[in-house]
XYZ file of N, CA and C in Angstrom:
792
model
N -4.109 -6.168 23.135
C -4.542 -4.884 22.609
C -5.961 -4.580 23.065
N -6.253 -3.457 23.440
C -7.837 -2.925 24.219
C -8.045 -2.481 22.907
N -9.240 -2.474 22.599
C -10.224 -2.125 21.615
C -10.324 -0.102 22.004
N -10.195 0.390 20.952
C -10.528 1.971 21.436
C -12.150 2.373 21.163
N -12.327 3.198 21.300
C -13.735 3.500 21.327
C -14.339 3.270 20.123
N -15.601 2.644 19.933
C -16.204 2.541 18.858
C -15.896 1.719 17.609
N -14.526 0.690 18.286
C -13.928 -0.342 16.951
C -14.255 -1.528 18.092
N -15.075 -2.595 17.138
C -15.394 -3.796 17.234
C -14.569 -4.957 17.741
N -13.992 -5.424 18.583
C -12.684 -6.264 18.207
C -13.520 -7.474 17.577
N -14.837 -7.486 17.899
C -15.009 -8.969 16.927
C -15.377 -9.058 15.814
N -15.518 -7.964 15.517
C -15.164 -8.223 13.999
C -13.874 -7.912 13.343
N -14.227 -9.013 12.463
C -12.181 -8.724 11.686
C -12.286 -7.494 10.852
N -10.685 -7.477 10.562
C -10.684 -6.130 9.318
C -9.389 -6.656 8.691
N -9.558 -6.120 7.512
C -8.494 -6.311 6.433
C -7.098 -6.140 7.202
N -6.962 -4.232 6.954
C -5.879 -3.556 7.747
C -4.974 -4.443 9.200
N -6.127 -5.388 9.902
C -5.512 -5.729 11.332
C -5.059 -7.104 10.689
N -5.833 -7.947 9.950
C -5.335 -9.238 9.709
C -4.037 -9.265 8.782
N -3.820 -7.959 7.950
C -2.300 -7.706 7.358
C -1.414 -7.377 8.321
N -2.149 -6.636 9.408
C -0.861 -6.346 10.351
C -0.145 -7.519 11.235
N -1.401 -8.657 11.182
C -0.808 -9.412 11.818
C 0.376 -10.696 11.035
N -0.182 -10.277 9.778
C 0.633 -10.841 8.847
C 2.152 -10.751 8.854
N 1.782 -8.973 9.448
C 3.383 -8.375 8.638
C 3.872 -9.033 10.277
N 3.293 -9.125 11.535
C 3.992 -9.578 12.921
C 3.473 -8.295 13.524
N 2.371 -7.890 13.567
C 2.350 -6.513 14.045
C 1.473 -7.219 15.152
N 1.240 -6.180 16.256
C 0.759 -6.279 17.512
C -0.424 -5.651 17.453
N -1.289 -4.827 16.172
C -2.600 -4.035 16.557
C -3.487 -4.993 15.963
N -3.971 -5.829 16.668
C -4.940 -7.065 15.886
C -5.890 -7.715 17.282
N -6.796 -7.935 16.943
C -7.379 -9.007 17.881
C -7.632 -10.517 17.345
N -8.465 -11.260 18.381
C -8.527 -12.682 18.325
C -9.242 -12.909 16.843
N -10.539 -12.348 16.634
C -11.260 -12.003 15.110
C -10.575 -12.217 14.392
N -9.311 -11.326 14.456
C -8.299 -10.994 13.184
C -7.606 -12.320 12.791
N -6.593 -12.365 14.218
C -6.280 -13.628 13.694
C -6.552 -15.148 13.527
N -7.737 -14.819 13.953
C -8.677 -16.248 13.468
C -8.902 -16.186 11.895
N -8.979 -15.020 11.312
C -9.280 -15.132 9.936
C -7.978 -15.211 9.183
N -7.259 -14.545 9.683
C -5.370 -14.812 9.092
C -4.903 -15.933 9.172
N -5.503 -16.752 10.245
C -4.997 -17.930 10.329
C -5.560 -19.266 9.473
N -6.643 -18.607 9.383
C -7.716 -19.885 8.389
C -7.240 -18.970 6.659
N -6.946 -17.964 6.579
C -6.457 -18.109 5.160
C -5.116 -18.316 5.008
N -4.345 -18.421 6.079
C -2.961 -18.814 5.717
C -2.823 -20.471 5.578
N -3.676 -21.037 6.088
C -3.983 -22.376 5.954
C -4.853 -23.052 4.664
N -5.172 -21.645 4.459
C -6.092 -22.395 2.987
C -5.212 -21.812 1.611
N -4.565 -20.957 1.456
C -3.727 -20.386 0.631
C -2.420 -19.998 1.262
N -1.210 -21.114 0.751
C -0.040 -20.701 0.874
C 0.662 -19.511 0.530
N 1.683 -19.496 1.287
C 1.889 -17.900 1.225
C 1.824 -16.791 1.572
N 0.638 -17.025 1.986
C 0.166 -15.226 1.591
C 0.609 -14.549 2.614
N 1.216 -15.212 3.717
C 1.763 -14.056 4.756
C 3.082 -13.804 4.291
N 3.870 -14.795 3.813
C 4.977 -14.194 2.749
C 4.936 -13.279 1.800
N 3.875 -13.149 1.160
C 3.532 -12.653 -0.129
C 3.257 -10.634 0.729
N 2.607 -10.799 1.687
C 2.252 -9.769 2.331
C 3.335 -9.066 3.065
N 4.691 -10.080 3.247
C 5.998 -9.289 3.893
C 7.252 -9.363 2.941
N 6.965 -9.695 1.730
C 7.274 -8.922 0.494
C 7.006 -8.194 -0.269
N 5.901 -7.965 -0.048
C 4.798 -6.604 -0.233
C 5.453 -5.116 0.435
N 5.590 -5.392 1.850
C 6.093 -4.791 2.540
C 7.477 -4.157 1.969
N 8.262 -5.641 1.753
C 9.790 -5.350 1.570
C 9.842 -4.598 0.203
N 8.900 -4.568 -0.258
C 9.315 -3.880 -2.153
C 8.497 -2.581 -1.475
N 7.704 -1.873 -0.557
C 7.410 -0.841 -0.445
C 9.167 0.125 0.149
N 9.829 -0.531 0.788
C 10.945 -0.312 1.696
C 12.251 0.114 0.223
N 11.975 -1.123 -0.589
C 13.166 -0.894 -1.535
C 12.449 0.406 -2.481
N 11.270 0.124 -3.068
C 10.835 1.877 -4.030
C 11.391 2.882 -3.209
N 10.645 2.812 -1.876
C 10.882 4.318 -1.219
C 12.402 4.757 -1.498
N 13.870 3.580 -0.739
C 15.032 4.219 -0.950
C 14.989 4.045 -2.312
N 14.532 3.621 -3.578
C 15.684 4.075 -4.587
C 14.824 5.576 -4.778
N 13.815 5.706 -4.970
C 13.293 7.083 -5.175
C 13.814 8.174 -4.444
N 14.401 7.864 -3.180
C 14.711 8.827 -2.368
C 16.575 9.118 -2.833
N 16.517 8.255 -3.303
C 17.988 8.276 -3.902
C 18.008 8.788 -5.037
N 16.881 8.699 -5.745
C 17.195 9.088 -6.972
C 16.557 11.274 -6.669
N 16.696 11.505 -5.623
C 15.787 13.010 -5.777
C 14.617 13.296 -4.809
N 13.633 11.897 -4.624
C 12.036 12.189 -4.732
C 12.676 12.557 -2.632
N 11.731 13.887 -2.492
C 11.374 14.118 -0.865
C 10.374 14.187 -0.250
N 9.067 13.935 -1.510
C 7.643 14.148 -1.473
C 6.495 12.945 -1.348
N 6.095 12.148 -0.750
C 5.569 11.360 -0.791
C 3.829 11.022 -0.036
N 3.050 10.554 -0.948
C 2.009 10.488 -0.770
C 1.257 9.385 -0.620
N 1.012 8.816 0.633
C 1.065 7.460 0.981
C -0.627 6.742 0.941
N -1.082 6.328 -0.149
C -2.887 6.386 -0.039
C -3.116 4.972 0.214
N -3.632 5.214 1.565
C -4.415 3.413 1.995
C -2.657 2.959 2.649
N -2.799 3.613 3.988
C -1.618 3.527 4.844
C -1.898 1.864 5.772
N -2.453 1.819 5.978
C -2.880 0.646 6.543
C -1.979 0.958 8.300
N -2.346 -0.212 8.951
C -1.574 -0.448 10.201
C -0.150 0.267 10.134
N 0.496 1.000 10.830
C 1.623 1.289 10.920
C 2.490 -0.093 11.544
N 3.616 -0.145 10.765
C 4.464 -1.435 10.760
C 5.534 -0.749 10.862
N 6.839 -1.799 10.992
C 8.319 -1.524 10.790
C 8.383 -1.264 9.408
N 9.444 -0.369 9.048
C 9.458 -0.190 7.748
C 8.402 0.659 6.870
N 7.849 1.657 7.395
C 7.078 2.700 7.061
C 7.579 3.812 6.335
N 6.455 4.178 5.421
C 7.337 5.490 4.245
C 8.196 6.363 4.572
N 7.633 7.159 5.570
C 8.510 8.538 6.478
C 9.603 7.474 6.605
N 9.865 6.653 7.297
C 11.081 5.868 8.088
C 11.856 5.483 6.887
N 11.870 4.745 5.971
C 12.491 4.807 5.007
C 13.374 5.514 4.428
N 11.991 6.813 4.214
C 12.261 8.028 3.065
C 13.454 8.619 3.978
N 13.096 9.387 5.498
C 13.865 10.158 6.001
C 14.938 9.232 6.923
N 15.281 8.379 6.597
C 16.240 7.156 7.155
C 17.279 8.001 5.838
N 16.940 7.923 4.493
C 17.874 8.270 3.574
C 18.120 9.736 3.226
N 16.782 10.895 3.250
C 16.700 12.497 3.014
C 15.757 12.895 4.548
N 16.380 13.469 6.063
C 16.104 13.623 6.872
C 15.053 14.380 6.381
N 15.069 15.150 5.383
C 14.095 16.387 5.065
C 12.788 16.027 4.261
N 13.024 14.425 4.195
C 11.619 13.876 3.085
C 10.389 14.624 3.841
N 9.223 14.637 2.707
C 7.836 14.776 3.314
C 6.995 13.553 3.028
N 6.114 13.473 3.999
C 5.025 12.403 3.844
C 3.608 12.868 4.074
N 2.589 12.243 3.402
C 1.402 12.429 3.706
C 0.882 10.877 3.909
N 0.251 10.303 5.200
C -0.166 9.755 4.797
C -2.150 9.427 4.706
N -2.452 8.701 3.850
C -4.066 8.998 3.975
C -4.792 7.550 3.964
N -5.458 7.616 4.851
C -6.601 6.315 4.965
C -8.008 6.724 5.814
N -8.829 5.387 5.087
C -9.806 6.070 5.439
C -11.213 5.030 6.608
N -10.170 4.973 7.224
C -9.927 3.828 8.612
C -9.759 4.547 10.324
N -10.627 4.887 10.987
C -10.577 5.753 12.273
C -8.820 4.810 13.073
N -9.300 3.367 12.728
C -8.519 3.080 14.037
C -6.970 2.769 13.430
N -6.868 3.273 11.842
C -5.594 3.223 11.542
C -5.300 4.790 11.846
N -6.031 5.887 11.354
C -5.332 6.825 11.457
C -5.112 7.404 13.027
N -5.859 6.307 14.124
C -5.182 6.697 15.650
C -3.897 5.977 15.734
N -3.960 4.715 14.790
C -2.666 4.404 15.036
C -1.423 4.891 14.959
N -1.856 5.487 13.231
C -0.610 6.366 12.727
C -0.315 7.939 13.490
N -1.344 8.669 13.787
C -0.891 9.795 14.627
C -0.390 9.390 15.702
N -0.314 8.211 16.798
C 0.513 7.986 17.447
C 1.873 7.286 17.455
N 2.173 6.630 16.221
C 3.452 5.959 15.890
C 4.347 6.408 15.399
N 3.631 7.244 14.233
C 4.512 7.448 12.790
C 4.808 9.603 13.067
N 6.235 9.618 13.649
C 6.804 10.538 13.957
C 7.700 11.044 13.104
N 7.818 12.289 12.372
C 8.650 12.988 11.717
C 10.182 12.949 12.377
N 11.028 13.081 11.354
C 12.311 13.691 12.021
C 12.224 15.659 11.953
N 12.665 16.290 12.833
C 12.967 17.474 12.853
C 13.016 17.926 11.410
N 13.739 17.796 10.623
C 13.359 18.502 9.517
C 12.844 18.375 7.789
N 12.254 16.896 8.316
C 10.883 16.763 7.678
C 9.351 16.993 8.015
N 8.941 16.286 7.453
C 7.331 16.676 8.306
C 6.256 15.559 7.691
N 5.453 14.864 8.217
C 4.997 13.919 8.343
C 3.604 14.371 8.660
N 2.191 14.144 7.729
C 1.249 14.643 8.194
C 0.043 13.312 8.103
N -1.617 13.072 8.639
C -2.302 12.243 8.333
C -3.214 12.718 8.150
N -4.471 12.443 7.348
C -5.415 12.394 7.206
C -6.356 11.749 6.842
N -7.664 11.621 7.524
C -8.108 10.588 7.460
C -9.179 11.093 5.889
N -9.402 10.175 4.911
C -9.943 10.237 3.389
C -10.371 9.103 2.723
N -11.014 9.137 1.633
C -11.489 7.906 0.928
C -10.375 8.662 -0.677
N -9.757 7.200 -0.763
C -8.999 7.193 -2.126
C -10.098 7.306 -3.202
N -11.254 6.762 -3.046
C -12.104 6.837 -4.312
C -12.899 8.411 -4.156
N -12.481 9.182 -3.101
C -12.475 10.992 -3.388
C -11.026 11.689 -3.530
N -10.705 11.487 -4.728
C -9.485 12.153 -4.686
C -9.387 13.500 -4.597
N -10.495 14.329 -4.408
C -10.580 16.108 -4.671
C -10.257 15.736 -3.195
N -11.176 15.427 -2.053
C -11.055 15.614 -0.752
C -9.430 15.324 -0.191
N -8.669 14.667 -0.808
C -7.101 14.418 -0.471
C -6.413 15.323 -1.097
N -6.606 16.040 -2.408
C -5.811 16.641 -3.173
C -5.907 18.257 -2.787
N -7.062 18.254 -2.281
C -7.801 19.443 -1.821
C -7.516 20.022 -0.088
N -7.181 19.041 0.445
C -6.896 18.956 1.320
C -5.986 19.837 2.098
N -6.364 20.713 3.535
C -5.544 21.751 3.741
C -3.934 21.039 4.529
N -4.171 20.071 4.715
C -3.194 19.596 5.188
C -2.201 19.080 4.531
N -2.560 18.383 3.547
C -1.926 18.089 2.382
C -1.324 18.915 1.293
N -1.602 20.345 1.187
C -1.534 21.384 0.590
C -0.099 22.337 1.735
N -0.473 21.794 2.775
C 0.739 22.527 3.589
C 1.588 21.636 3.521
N 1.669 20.781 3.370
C 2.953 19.595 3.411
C 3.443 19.582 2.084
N 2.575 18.717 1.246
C 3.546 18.942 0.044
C 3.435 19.728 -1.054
N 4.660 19.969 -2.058
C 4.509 21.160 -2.878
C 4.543 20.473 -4.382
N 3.031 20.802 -5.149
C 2.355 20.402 -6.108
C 3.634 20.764 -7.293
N 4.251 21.576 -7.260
C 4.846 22.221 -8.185
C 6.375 21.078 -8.525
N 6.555 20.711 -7.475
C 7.385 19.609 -7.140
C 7.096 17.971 -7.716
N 8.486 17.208 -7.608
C 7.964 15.962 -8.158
C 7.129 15.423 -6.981
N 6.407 13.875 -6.819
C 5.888 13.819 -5.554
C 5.962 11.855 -6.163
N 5.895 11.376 -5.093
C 5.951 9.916 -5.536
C 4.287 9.369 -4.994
N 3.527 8.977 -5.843
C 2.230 8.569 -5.265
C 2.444 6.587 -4.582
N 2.110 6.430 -3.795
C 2.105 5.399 -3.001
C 0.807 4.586 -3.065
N 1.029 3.734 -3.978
C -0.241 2.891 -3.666
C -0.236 1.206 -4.028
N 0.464 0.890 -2.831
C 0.794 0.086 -2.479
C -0.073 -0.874 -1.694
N -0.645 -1.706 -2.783
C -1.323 -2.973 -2.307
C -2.778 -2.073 -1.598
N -3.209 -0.921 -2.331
C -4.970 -0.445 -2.572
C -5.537 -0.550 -3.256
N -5.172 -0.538 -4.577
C -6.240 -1.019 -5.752
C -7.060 -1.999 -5.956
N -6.307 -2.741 -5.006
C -7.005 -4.206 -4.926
C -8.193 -4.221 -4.081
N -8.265 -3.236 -3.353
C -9.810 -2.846 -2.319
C -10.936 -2.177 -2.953
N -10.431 -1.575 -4.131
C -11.671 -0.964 -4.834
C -11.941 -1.909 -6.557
N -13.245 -2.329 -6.177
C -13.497 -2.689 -7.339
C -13.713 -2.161 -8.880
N -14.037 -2.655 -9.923
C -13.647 -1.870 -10.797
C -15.228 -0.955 -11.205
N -16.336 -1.213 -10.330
C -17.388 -0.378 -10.371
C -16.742 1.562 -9.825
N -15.898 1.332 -9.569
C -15.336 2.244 -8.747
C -14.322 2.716 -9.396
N -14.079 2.426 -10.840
C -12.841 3.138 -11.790
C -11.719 3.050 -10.916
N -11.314 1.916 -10.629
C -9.981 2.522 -10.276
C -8.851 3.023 -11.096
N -8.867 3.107 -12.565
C -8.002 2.909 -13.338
C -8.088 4.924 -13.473
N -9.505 5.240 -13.040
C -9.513 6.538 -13.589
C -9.517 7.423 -12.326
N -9.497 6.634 -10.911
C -8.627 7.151 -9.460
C -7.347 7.718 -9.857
N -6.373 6.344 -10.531
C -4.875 6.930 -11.090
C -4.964 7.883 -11.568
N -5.660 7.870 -12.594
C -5.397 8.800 -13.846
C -5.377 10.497 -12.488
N -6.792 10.267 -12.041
C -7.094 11.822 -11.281
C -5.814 12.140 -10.132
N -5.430 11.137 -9.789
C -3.763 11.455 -8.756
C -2.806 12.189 -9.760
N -2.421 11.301 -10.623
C -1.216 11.629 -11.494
C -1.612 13.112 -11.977
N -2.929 13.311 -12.717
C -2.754 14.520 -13.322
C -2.537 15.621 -12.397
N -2.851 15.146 -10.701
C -2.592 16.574 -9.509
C -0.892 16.408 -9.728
N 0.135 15.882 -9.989
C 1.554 16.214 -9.720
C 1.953 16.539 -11.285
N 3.760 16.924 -10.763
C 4.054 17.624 -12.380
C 4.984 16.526 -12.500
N 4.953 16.783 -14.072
C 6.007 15.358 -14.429
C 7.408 15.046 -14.137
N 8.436 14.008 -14.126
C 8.769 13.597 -12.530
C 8.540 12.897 -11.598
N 7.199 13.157 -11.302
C 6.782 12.643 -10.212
C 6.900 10.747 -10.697
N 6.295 9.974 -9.323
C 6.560 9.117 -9.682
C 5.287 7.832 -8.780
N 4.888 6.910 -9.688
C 3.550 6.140 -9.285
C 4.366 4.768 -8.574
N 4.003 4.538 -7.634
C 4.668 3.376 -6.627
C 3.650 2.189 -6.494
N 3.129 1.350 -7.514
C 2.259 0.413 -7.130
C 2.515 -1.076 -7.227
N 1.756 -1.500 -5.918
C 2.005 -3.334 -5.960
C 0.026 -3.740 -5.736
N 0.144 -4.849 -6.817
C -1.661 -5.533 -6.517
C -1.505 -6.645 -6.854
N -2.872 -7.208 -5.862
C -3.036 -8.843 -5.798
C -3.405 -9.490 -7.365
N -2.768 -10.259 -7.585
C -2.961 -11.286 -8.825
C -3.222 -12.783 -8.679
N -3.709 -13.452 -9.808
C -3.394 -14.969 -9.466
C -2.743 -15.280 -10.459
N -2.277 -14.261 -11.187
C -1.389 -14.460 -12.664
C -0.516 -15.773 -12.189
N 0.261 -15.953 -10.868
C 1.239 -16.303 -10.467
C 0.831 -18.025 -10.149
N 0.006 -18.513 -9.805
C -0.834 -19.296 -9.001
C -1.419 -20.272 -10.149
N -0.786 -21.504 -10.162
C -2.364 -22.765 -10.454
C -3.313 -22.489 -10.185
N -4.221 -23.124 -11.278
C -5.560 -22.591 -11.256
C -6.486 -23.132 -9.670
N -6.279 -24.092 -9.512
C -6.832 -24.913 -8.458
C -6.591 -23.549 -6.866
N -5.279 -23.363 -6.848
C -4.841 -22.873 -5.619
C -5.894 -20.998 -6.052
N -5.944 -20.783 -7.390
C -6.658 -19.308 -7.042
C -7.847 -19.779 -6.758
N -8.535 -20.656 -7.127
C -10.108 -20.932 -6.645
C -9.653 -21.260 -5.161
N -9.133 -21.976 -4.578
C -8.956 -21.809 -3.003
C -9.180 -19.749 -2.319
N -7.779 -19.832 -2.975
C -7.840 -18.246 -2.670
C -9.264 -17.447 -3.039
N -9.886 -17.406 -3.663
C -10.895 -16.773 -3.911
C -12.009 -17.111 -3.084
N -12.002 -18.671 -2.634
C -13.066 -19.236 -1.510
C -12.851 -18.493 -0.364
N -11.538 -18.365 0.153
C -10.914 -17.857 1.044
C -11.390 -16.207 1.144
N -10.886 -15.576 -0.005
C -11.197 -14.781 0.114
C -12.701 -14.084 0.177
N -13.487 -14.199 0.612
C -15.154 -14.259 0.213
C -15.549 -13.558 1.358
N -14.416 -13.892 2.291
C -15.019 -13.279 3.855
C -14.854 -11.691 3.676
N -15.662 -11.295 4.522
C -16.108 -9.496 4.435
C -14.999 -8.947 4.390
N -13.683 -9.353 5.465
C -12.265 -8.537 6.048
C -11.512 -8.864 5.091
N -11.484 -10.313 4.221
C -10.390 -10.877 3.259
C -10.875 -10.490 1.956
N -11.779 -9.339 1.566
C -12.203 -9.226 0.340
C -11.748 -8.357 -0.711
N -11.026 -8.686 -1.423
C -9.883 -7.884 -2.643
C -10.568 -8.242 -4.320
N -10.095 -7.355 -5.227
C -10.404 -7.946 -6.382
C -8.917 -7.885 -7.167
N -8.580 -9.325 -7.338
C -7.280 -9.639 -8.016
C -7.590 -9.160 -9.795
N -6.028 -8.765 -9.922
C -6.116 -8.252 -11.213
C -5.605 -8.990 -12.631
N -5.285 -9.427 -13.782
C -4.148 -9.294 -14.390
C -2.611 -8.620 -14.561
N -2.115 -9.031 -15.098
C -0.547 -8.209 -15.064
C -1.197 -7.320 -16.082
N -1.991 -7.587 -17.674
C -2.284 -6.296 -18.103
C -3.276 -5.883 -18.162
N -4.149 -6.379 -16.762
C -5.435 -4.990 -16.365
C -4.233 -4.083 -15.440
N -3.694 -4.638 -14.434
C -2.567 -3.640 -13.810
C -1.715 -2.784 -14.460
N -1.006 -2.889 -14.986
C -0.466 -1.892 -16.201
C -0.951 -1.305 -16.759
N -2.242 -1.150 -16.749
C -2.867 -0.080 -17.688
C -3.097 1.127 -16.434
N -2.632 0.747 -15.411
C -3.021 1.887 -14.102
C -1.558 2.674 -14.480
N -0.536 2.360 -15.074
C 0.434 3.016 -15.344
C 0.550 4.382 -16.695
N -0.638 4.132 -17.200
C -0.485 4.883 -18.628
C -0.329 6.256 -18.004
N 0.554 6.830 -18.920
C 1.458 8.101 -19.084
C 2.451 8.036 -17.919
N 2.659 6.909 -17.396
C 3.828 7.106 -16.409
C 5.366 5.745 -17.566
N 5.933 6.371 -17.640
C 7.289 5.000 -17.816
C 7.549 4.259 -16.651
N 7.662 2.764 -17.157
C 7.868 2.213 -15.999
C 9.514 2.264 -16.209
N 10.310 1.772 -14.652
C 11.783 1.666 -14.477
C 11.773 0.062 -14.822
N 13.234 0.317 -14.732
C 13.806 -0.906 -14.672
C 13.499 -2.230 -13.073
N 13.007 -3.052 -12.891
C 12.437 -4.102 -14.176
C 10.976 -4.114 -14.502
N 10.677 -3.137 -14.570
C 9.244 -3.066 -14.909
C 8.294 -3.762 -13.921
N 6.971 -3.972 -14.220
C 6.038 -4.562 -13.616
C 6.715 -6.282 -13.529
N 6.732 -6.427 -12.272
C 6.758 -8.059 -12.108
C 6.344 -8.273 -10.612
N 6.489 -9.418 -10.385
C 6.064 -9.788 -9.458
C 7.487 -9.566 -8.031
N 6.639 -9.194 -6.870
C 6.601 -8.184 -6.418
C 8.339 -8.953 -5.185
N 8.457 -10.089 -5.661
C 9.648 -10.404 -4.565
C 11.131 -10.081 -5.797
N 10.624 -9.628 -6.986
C 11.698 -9.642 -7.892
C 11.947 -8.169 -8.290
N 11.444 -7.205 -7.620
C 11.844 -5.734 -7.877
C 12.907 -5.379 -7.296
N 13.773 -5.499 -8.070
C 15.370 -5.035 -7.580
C 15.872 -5.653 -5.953
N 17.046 -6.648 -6.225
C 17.122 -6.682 -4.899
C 17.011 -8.062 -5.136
N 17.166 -8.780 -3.893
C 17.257 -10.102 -3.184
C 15.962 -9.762 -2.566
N 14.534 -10.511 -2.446
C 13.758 -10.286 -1.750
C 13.608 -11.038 -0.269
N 12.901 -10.573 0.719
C 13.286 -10.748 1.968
C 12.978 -11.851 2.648
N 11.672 -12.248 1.843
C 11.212 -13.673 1.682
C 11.385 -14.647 0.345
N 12.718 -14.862 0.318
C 12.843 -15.266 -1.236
C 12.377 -16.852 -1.333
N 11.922 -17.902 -0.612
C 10.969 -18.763 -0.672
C 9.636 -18.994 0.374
N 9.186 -17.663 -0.764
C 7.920 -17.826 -0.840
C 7.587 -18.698 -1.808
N 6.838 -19.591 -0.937
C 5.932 -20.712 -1.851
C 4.828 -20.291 -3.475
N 4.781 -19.097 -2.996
C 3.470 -18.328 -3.941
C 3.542 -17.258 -4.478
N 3.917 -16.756 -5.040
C 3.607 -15.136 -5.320
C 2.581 -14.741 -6.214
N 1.990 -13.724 -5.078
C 0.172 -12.878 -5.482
C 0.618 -11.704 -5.458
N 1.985 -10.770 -5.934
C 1.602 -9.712 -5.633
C 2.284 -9.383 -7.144
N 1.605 -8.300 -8.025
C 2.477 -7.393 -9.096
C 3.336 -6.444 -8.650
N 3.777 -6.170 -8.855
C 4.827 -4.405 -8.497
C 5.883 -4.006 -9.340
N 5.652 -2.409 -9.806
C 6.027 -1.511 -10.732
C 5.978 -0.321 -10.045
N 7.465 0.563 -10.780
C 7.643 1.723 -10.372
C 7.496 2.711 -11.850
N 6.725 3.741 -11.604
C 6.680 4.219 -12.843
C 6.892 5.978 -12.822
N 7.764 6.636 -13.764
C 8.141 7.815 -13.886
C 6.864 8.641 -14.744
N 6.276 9.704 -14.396
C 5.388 10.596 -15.217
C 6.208 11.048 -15.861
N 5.455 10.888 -17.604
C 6.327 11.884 -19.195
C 6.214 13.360 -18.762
């Protein structure tokens, strides 16, 4: 992979060392030097990260099954196999997507990968989740999807990037109150709920580096990002057990929560 203008390859980044997780090809040597020294110091986690994946793949079809054509994808990361549009309009040719990050060399990625079918429509923009007026406000986002409509918010494995100096709990709140009820909150975040104590202090050593830096949650600090939404059936759990046979079903570890939740 050539470096595009103005991105570092030596330094790592979150976004590239997940992509290389998921098997993706937009990464450099940086990257996976650091993917490789935390996959060695904390089991798992590249499992944990392509069941992450696989429970983004299963929400999208049941939502799309159940109605939803609207989708709002925040903190898109690397475009991978198994992407929202691809999903969504794999099942409703006519789904919409937005997706938003706030990453130059993801959103060149995604305007060149991530292609609509004919009669959906697929848009990007590049934004910070912790400005939600600038996404909600957004003229592009305003032509794509229709507020009046249900809309499924996507936030899948971001919360965990903003710390809690940064309200994330009151980010949710400001998404949810832009859609009408219906709509529906799609979230998975890093935990050590799951994990011996010994192996999260690894993980947390691990994690310390600038590109590997997340803030893990509880199962009920996470759930409280759900208030005024119902969760479905099986509620918040951990993230290889949301409906389904998961794709990595021995995984050694599981770090991820995930819940689908309906707005009252």
């Amino acid at each position: 992979m050539t470096a595009p203008h103005g991105i570092n390859p030596n330094v790592p980044h979150s976004a590239r060392v997940y992509d290389y997780w998921l098997g993706g090809k937009d990464n450099f040597e940086a990257d996976r030097k650091v993917a490789e020294q935390t996959m060695a110091a904390v089991p798992g986690v590249r499992e944990s990260a392509r069941n992450n994946r696989a429970f983004l793949g299963r929400a999208v079809r049941h939502l799309t099954q159940l109605g939803i054509r609207q989708f709002l994808d925040l903190g898109t990361g690397i475009p991978s196999q198994g992407n929202t549009h691809q999903v969504a309009q794999a099942e409703a040719p006519d789904a919409r997507v937005v997706y938003v990050d706030n990453d130059p060399i993801v959103m060149s990625h995604a305007r060149a990968l991530l292609n609509s079918t004919p009669e959906g429509r697929t848009a990007y923009i590049e934004a910070d989740v912790r400005d939600p007026r600038s996404i909600l406000e957004h003229p592009d986002v305003l032509a794509t999807l229709d507020f009046t409509q249900p809309i499924a918010l996507m936030m899948v494995a971001i919360l965990m990037h903003i710390p809690d100096d940064d309200d994330p709990a009151g980010l949710v709140k400001t998404f949810a109150a832009a859609v009408p009820s219906g709509s529906y909150l799609v979230l998975s975040h890093l935990t050590l709920d799951f994990v011996p104590k010994e192996t999260a202090g690894t993980y947390l050593a691990a994690a310390s580096h600038q590109a590997m830096h997340r803030t893990p949650r509880t199962g009920e600090q996470i759930a409280r990002y759900f208030d005024g939404f119902d969760l479905i059936e099986p509620g918040l759990v951990a993230a290889p057990d949301w409906r389904d046979t998961p794709l990595f079903a021995d995984d050694p570890a599981t770090w991820m929560y995930a819940g689908v939740g309906r707005k009252h």
